[in-house]
Amino acid sequence: METASLLYENWPGQFETFSHMEFACAIPQSLFLISTLKGDGTPNLCFHSWSCFGGDEGGYFAVMQNVSHGSHTYENIVRDGEFCINFVSTDYYSNCIATIVGNDNEADEFEAGHFTPEKSVKVKVPHVKEAFMSLECQLACNVDLTRKGICSMIIGRGLHAPLDDKHIE
């Protein structure tokens, strides 16, 4: 991933010690939507929270804990090896909740939450058009920490980060 031309090192080696994405994508909140594709190609959204993001010159990573093995989101990530993390403003909170209510195998959660799927650059999974920032990810690691087959920690390598121009300063 190339360092964006808007970013300049404040000290020598800054973007070797930290990923330049740490500075371009300062994660602003704990709530987000994970987008994936179901096996039949239907877009899927999962309301998620409390993850961490970081890296160094070797990459930028999203670490999501407690992704349930019983969810189609987990199944989709493991099957396809990619997903997007989408940050929307709190104005969309009720829309995010609607993706939980309208959440079955046949449902299109984008439609249930009144979100617009938008073509991603680096992955086949759409990101959320209404998001002020998205992170297109490739699955890097899937760890069942308790080894009970209930949930996993999913780590995704950030490949591309579409940002709403209004949030770039």
PDB file of N, CA, C and O in Angstrom, residues 20-64:
ATOM      1  N   HIS A  20       1.267   4.088   7.766  1.00  0.00           N
ATOM      2  CA  HIS A  20       0.755   5.422   7.434  1.00  0.00           C
ATOM      3  C   HIS A  20      -0.763   5.479   7.620  1.00  0.00           C
ATOM      4  O   HIS A  20      -1.331   6.525   7.869  1.00  0.00           O
ATOM      5  N   MET A  21      -1.423   4.302   7.561  1.00  0.00           N
ATOM      6  CA  MET A  21      -2.868   4.242   7.754  1.00  0.00           C
ATOM      7  C   MET A  21      -3.267   4.636   9.182  1.00  0.00           C
ATOM      8  O   MET A  21      -4.382   5.068   9.412  1.00  0.00           O
ATOM      9  N   GLU A  22      -2.351   4.495  10.148  1.00  0.00           N
ATOM     10  CA  GLU A  22      -2.628   4.916  11.520  1.00  0.00           C
ATOM     11  C   GLU A  22      -2.966   6.411  11.554  1.00  0.00           C
ATOM     12  O   GLU A  22      -3.745   6.857  12.386  1.00  0.00           O
ATOM     13  N   PHE A  23      -2.380   7.159  10.654  1.00  0.00           N
ATOM     14  CA  PHE A  23      -2.549   8.601  10.631  1.00  0.00           C
ATOM     15  C   PHE A  23      -3.629   9.028   9.643  1.00  0.00           C
ATOM     16  O   PHE A  23      -4.291  10.042   9.851  1.00  0.00           O
ATOM     17  N   ALA A  24      -3.838   8.257   8.595  1.00  0.00           N
ATOM     18  CA  ALA A  24      -4.857   8.570   7.599  1.00  0.00           C
ATOM     19  C   ALA A  24      -6.243   8.138   8.062  1.00  0.00           C
ATOM     20  O   ALA A  24      -7.237   8.741   7.691  1.00  0.00           O
ATOM     21  N   CYS A  25      -6.300   7.086   8.862  1.00  0.00           N
ATOM     22  CA  CYS A  25      -7.588   6.500   9.258  1.00  0.00           C
ATOM     23  C   CYS A  25      -7.720   6.438  10.762  1.00  0.00           C
ATOM     24  O   CYS A  25      -8.023   5.387  11.317  1.00  0.00           O
ATOM     25  N   ALA A  26      -7.506   7.515  11.445  1.00  0.00           N
ATOM     26  CA  ALA A  26      -7.672   7.505  12.899  1.00  0.00           C
ATOM     27  C   ALA A  26      -9.096   7.047  13.184  1.00  0.00           C
ATOM     28  O   ALA A  26     -10.051   7.754  12.902  1.00  0.00           O
ATOM     29  N   ILE A  27      -9.247   5.837  13.687  1.00  0.00           N
ATOM     30  CA  ILE A  27     -10.564   5.229  13.865  1.00  0.00           C
ATOM     31  C   ILE A  27     -11.356   6.066  14.874  1.00  0.00           C
ATOM     32  O   ILE A  27     -10.978   6.188  16.037  1.00  0.00           O
ATOM     33  N   PRO A  28     -12.472   6.634  14.433  1.00  0.00           N
ATOM     34  CA  PRO A  28     -13.174   7.630  15.222  1.00  0.00           C
ATOM     35  C   PRO A  28     -14.210   7.106  16.209  1.00  0.00           C
ATOM     36  O   PRO A  28     -14.711   7.852  17.024  1.00  0.00           O
ATOM     37  N   GLN A  29     -14.589   5.844  16.121  1.00  0.00           N
ATOM     38  CA  GLN A  29     -15.646   5.337  16.991  1.00  0.00           C
ATOM     39  C   GLN A  29     -15.577   3.826  17.084  1.00  0.00           C
ATOM     40  O   GLN A  29     -14.904   3.169  16.307  1.00  0.00           O
ATOM     41  N   SER A  30     -16.325   3.297  18.043  1.00  0.00           N
ATOM     42  CA  SER A  30     -16.252   1.859  18.298  1.00  0.00           C
ATOM     43  C   SER A  30     -17.283   1.051  17.533  1.00  0.00           C
ATOM     44  O   SER A  30     -17.198  -0.168  17.483  1.00  0.00           O
ATOM     45  N   LEU A  31     -18.278   1.687  16.935  1.00  0.00           N
ATOM     46  CA  LEU A  31     -19.330   0.967  16.221  1.00  0.00           C
ATOM     47  C   LEU A  31     -19.121   1.044  14.714  1.00  0.00           C
ATOM     48  O   LEU A  31     -18.780   2.100  14.185  1.00  0.00           O
ATOM     49  N   PHE A  32     -19.346  -0.088  14.042  1.00  0.00           N
ATOM     50  CA  PHE A  32     -19.191  -0.129  12.592  1.00  0.00           C
ATOM     51  C   PHE A  32     -19.991  -1.283  12.013  1.00  0.00           C
ATOM     52  O   PHE A  32     -20.500  -2.134  12.727  1.00  0.00           O
ATOM     53  N   LEU A  33     -20.095  -1.304  10.707  1.00  0.00           N
ATOM     54  CA  LEU A  33     -20.771  -2.371   9.975  1.00  0.00           C
ATOM     55  C   LEU A  33     -19.727  -3.164   9.202  1.00  0.00           C
ATOM     56  O   LEU A  33     -18.887  -2.575   8.515  1.00  0.00           O
ATOM     57  N   ILE A  34     -19.793  -4.489   9.298  1.00  0.00           N
ATOM     58  CA  ILE A  34     -18.931  -5.359   8.502  1.00  0.00           C
ATOM     59  C   ILE A  34     -19.742  -5.772   7.280  1.00  0.00           C
ATOM     60  O   ILE A  34     -20.845  -6.317   7.413  1.00  0.00           O
ATOM     61  N   SER A  35     -19.236  -5.507   6.094  1.00  0.00           N
ATOM     62  CA  SER A  35     -19.930  -5.970   4.892  1.00  0.00           C
ATOM     63  C   SER A  35     -19.202  -7.169   4.310  1.00  0.00           C
ATOM     64  O   SER A  35     -17.967  -7.235   4.314  1.00  0.00           O
ATOM     65  N   THR A  36     -19.998  -8.132   3.848  1.00  0.00           N
ATOM     66  CA  THR A  36     -19.512  -9.346   3.198  1.00  0.00           C
ATOM     67  C   THR A  36     -20.503  -9.699   2.095  1.00  0.00           C
ATOM     68  O   THR A  36     -21.501  -9.006   1.899  1.00  0.00           O
ATOM     69  N   LEU A  37     -20.236 -10.782   1.407  1.00  0.00           N
ATOM     70  CA  LEU A  37     -21.182 -11.329   0.435  1.00  0.00           C
ATOM     71  C   LEU A  37     -21.572 -12.732   0.875  1.00  0.00           C
ATOM     72  O   LEU A  37     -20.712 -13.538   1.226  1.00  0.00           O
ATOM     73  N   LYS A  38     -22.871 -13.020   0.842  1.00  0.00           N
ATOM     74  CA  LYS A  38     -23.342 -14.373   1.129  1.00  0.00           C
ATOM     75  C   LYS A  38     -22.969 -15.273  -0.042  1.00  0.00           C
ATOM     76  O   LYS A  38     -22.578 -14.793  -1.112  1.00  0.00           O
ATOM     77  N   GLY A  39     -23.092 -16.566   0.143  1.00  0.00           N
ATOM     78  CA  GLY A  39     -22.713 -17.535  -0.887  1.00  0.00           C
ATOM     79  C   GLY A  39     -23.396 -17.319  -2.218  1.00  0.00           C
ATOM     80  O   GLY A  39     -22.823 -17.597  -3.269  1.00  0.00           O
ATOM     81  N   ASP A  40     -24.629 -16.791  -2.196  1.00  0.00           N
ATOM     82  CA  ASP A  40     -25.358 -16.551  -3.440  1.00  0.00           C
ATOM     83  C   ASP A  40     -25.091 -15.158  -4.015  1.00  0.00           C
ATOM     84  O   ASP A  40     -25.706 -14.755  -4.989  1.00  0.00           O
ATOM     85  N   GLY A  41     -24.175 -14.402  -3.378  1.00  0.00           N
ATOM     86  CA  GLY A  41     -23.828 -13.070  -3.860  1.00  0.00           C
ATOM     87  C   GLY A  41     -24.632 -11.944  -3.239  1.00  0.00           C
ATOM     88  O   GLY A  41     -24.385 -10.776  -3.544  1.00  0.00           O
ATOM     89  N   THR A  42     -25.591 -12.264  -2.378  1.00  0.00           N
ATOM     90  CA  THR A  42     -26.383 -11.234  -1.698  1.00  0.00           C
ATOM     91  C   THR A  42     -25.495 -10.475  -0.719  1.00  0.00           C
ATOM     92  O   THR A  42     -24.778 -11.083   0.066  1.00  0.00           O
ATOM     93  N   PRO A  43     -25.560  -9.135  -0.745  1.00  0.00           N
ATOM     94  CA  PRO A  43     -24.775  -8.356   0.211  1.00  0.00           C
ATOM     95  C   PRO A  43     -25.228  -8.615   1.650  1.00  0.00           C
ATOM     96  O   PRO A  43     -26.414  -8.834   1.908  1.00  0.00           O
ATOM     97  N   ASN A  44     -24.280  -8.591   2.566  1.00  0.00           N
ATOM     98  CA  ASN A  44     -24.533  -8.856   3.971  1.00  0.00           C
ATOM     99  C   ASN A  44     -23.911  -7.744   4.806  1.00  0.00           C
ATOM    100  O   ASN A  44     -22.815  -7.281   4.511  1.00  0.00           O
ATOM    101  N   LEU A  45     -24.613  -7.315   5.848  1.00  0.00           N
ATOM    102  CA  LEU A  45     -24.074  -6.358   6.811  1.00  0.00           C
ATOM    103  C   LEU A  45     -24.220  -6.925   8.210  1.00  0.00           C
ATOM    104  O   LEU A  45     -25.223  -7.559   8.530  1.00  0.00           O
ATOM    105  N   CYS A  46     -23.218  -6.678   9.041  1.00  0.00           N
ATOM    106  CA  CYS A  46     -23.233  -7.112  10.436  1.00  0.00           C
ATOM    107  C   CYS A  46     -22.796  -5.937  11.295  1.00  0.00           C
ATOM    108  O   CYS A  46     -21.701  -5.406  11.109  1.00  0.00           O
ATOM    109  N   PHE A  47     -23.652  -5.531  12.216  1.00  0.00           N
ATOM    110  CA  PHE A  47     -23.334  -4.450  13.149  1.00  0.00           C
ATOM    111  C   PHE A  47     -22.350  -4.999  14.173  1.00  0.00           C
ATOM    112  O   PHE A  47     -22.603  -6.017  14.798  1.00  0.00           O
ATOM    113  N   HIS A  48     -21.198  -4.359  14.338  1.00  0.00           N
ATOM    114  CA  HIS A  48     -20.135  -4.870  15.210  1.00  0.00           C
ATOM    115  C   HIS A  48     -19.529  -3.701  15.999  1.00  0.00           C
ATOM    116  O   HIS A  48     -19.778  -2.546  15.689  1.00  0.00           O
ATOM    117  N   SER A  49     -18.720  -4.033  16.998  1.00  0.00           N
ATOM    118  CA  SER A  49     -18.114  -2.981  17.814  1.00  0.00           C
ATOM    119  C   SER A  49     -16.835  -3.450  18.490  1.00  0.00           C
ATOM    120  O   SER A  49     -16.491  -4.622  18.469  1.00  0.00           O
ATOM    121  N   TRP A  50     -16.168  -2.498  19.121  1.00  0.00           N
ATOM    122  CA  TRP A  50     -15.019  -2.703  19.987  1.00  0.00           C
ATOM    123  C   TRP A  50     -13.934  -3.568  19.365  1.00  0.00           C
ATOM    124  O   TRP A  50     -13.666  -4.672  19.801  1.00  0.00           O
ATOM    125  N   SER A  51     -13.341  -3.034  18.376  1.00  0.00           N
ATOM    126  CA  SER A  51     -12.209  -3.686  17.739  1.00  0.00           C
ATOM    127  C   SER A  51     -11.018  -2.749  17.793  1.00  0.00           C
ATOM    128  O   SER A  51     -11.132  -1.617  18.253  1.00  0.00           O
ATOM    129  N   CYS A  52      -9.877  -3.223  17.329  1.00  0.00           N
ATOM    130  CA  CYS A  52      -8.715  -2.344  17.307  1.00  0.00           C
ATOM    131  C   CYS A  52      -8.058  -2.397  15.938  1.00  0.00           C
ATOM    132  O   CYS A  52      -8.257  -3.337  15.175  1.00  0.00           O
ATOM    133  N   PHE A  53      -7.283  -1.372  15.659  1.00  0.00           N
ATOM    134  CA  PHE A  53      -6.705  -1.178  14.339  1.00  0.00           C
ATOM    135  C   PHE A  53      -5.278  -0.695  14.509  1.00  0.00           C
ATOM    136  O   PHE A  53      -5.013   0.176  15.337  1.00  0.00           O
ATOM    137  N   GLY A  54      -4.350  -1.245  13.746  1.00  0.00           N
ATOM    138  CA  GLY A  54      -2.968  -0.789  13.840  1.00  0.00           C
ATOM    139  C   GLY A  54      -2.058  -1.584  12.936  1.00  0.00           C
ATOM    140  O   GLY A  54      -2.465  -2.540  12.285  1.00  0.00           O
ATOM    141  N   GLY A  55      -0.811  -1.178  12.911  1.00  0.00           N
ATOM    142  CA  GLY A  55       0.169  -1.868  12.087  1.00  0.00           C
ATOM    143  C   GLY A  55       1.463  -1.092  11.995  1.00  0.00           C
ATOM    144  O   GLY A  55       1.693  -0.139  12.727  1.00  0.00           O
ATOM    145  N   ASP A  56       2.297  -1.532  11.072  1.00  0.00           N
ATOM    146  CA  ASP A  56       3.577  -0.882  10.819  1.00  0.00           C
ATOM    147  C   ASP A  56       3.807  -0.879   9.312  1.00  0.00           C
ATOM    148  O   ASP A  56       2.859  -1.060   8.548  1.00  0.00           O
ATOM    149  N   GLU A  57       5.048  -0.725   8.870  1.00  0.00           N
ATOM    150  CA  GLU A  57       5.287  -0.656   7.434  1.00  0.00           C
ATOM    151  C   GLU A  57       4.904  -1.946   6.709  1.00  0.00           C
ATOM    152  O   GLU A  57       4.743  -1.967   5.497  1.00  0.00           O
ATOM    153  N   GLY A  58       4.701  -3.022   7.454  1.00  0.00           N
ATOM    154  CA  GLY A  58       4.287  -4.298   6.866  1.00  0.00           C
ATOM    155  C   GLY A  58       2.808  -4.420   6.621  1.00  0.00           C
ATOM    156  O   GLY A  58       2.347  -5.390   6.007  1.00  0.00           O
ATOM    157  N   GLY A  59       2.013  -3.458   7.076  1.00  0.00           N
ATOM    158  CA  GLY A  59       0.584  -3.490   6.832  1.00  0.00           C
ATOM    159  C   GLY A  59      -0.221  -2.842   7.940  1.00  0.00           C
ATOM    160  O   GLY A  59       0.290  -2.521   9.008  1.00  0.00           O
ATOM    161  N   TYR A  60      -1.491  -2.663   7.656  1.00  0.00           N
ATOM    162  CA  TYR A  60      -2.449  -2.082   8.593  1.00  0.00           C
ATOM    163  C   TYR A  60      -3.526  -3.132   8.825  1.00  0.00           C
ATOM    164  O   TYR A  60      -4.037  -3.721   7.862  1.00  0.00           O
ATOM    165  N   PHE A  61      -3.890  -3.387  10.082  1.00  0.00           N
ATOM    166  CA  PHE A  61      -4.757  -4.510  10.399  1.00  0.00           C
ATOM    167  C   PHE A  61      -5.941  -4.102  11.256  1.00  0.00           C
ATOM    168  O   PHE A  61      -5.836  -3.235  12.117  1.00  0.00           O
ATOM    169  N   ALA A  62      -7.070  -4.767  11.004  1.00  0.00           N
ATOM    170  CA  ALA A  62      -8.272  -4.658  11.822  1.00  0.00           C
ATOM    171  C   ALA A  62      -8.364  -5.947  12.623  1.00  0.00           C
ATOM    172  O   ALA A  62      -8.305  -7.044  12.049  1.00  0.00           O
ATOM    173  N   VAL A  63      -8.498  -5.835  13.935  1.00  0.00           N
ATOM    174  CA  VAL A  63      -8.607  -6.999  14.808  1.00  0.00           C
ATOM    175  C   VAL A  63     -10.012  -6.990  15.416  1.00  0.00           C
ATOM    176  O   VAL A  63     -10.330  -6.127  16.227  1.00  0.00           O
ATOM    177  N   MET A  64     -10.849  -7.922  14.978  1.00  0.00           N
ATOM    178  CA  MET A  64     -12.231  -7.995  15.448  1.00  0.00           C
ATOM    179  C   MET A  64     -12.389  -9.232  16.319  1.00  0.00           C
ATOM    180  O   MET A  64     -12.199 -10.355  15.852  1.00  0.00           O
TER     181      MET A  64
END
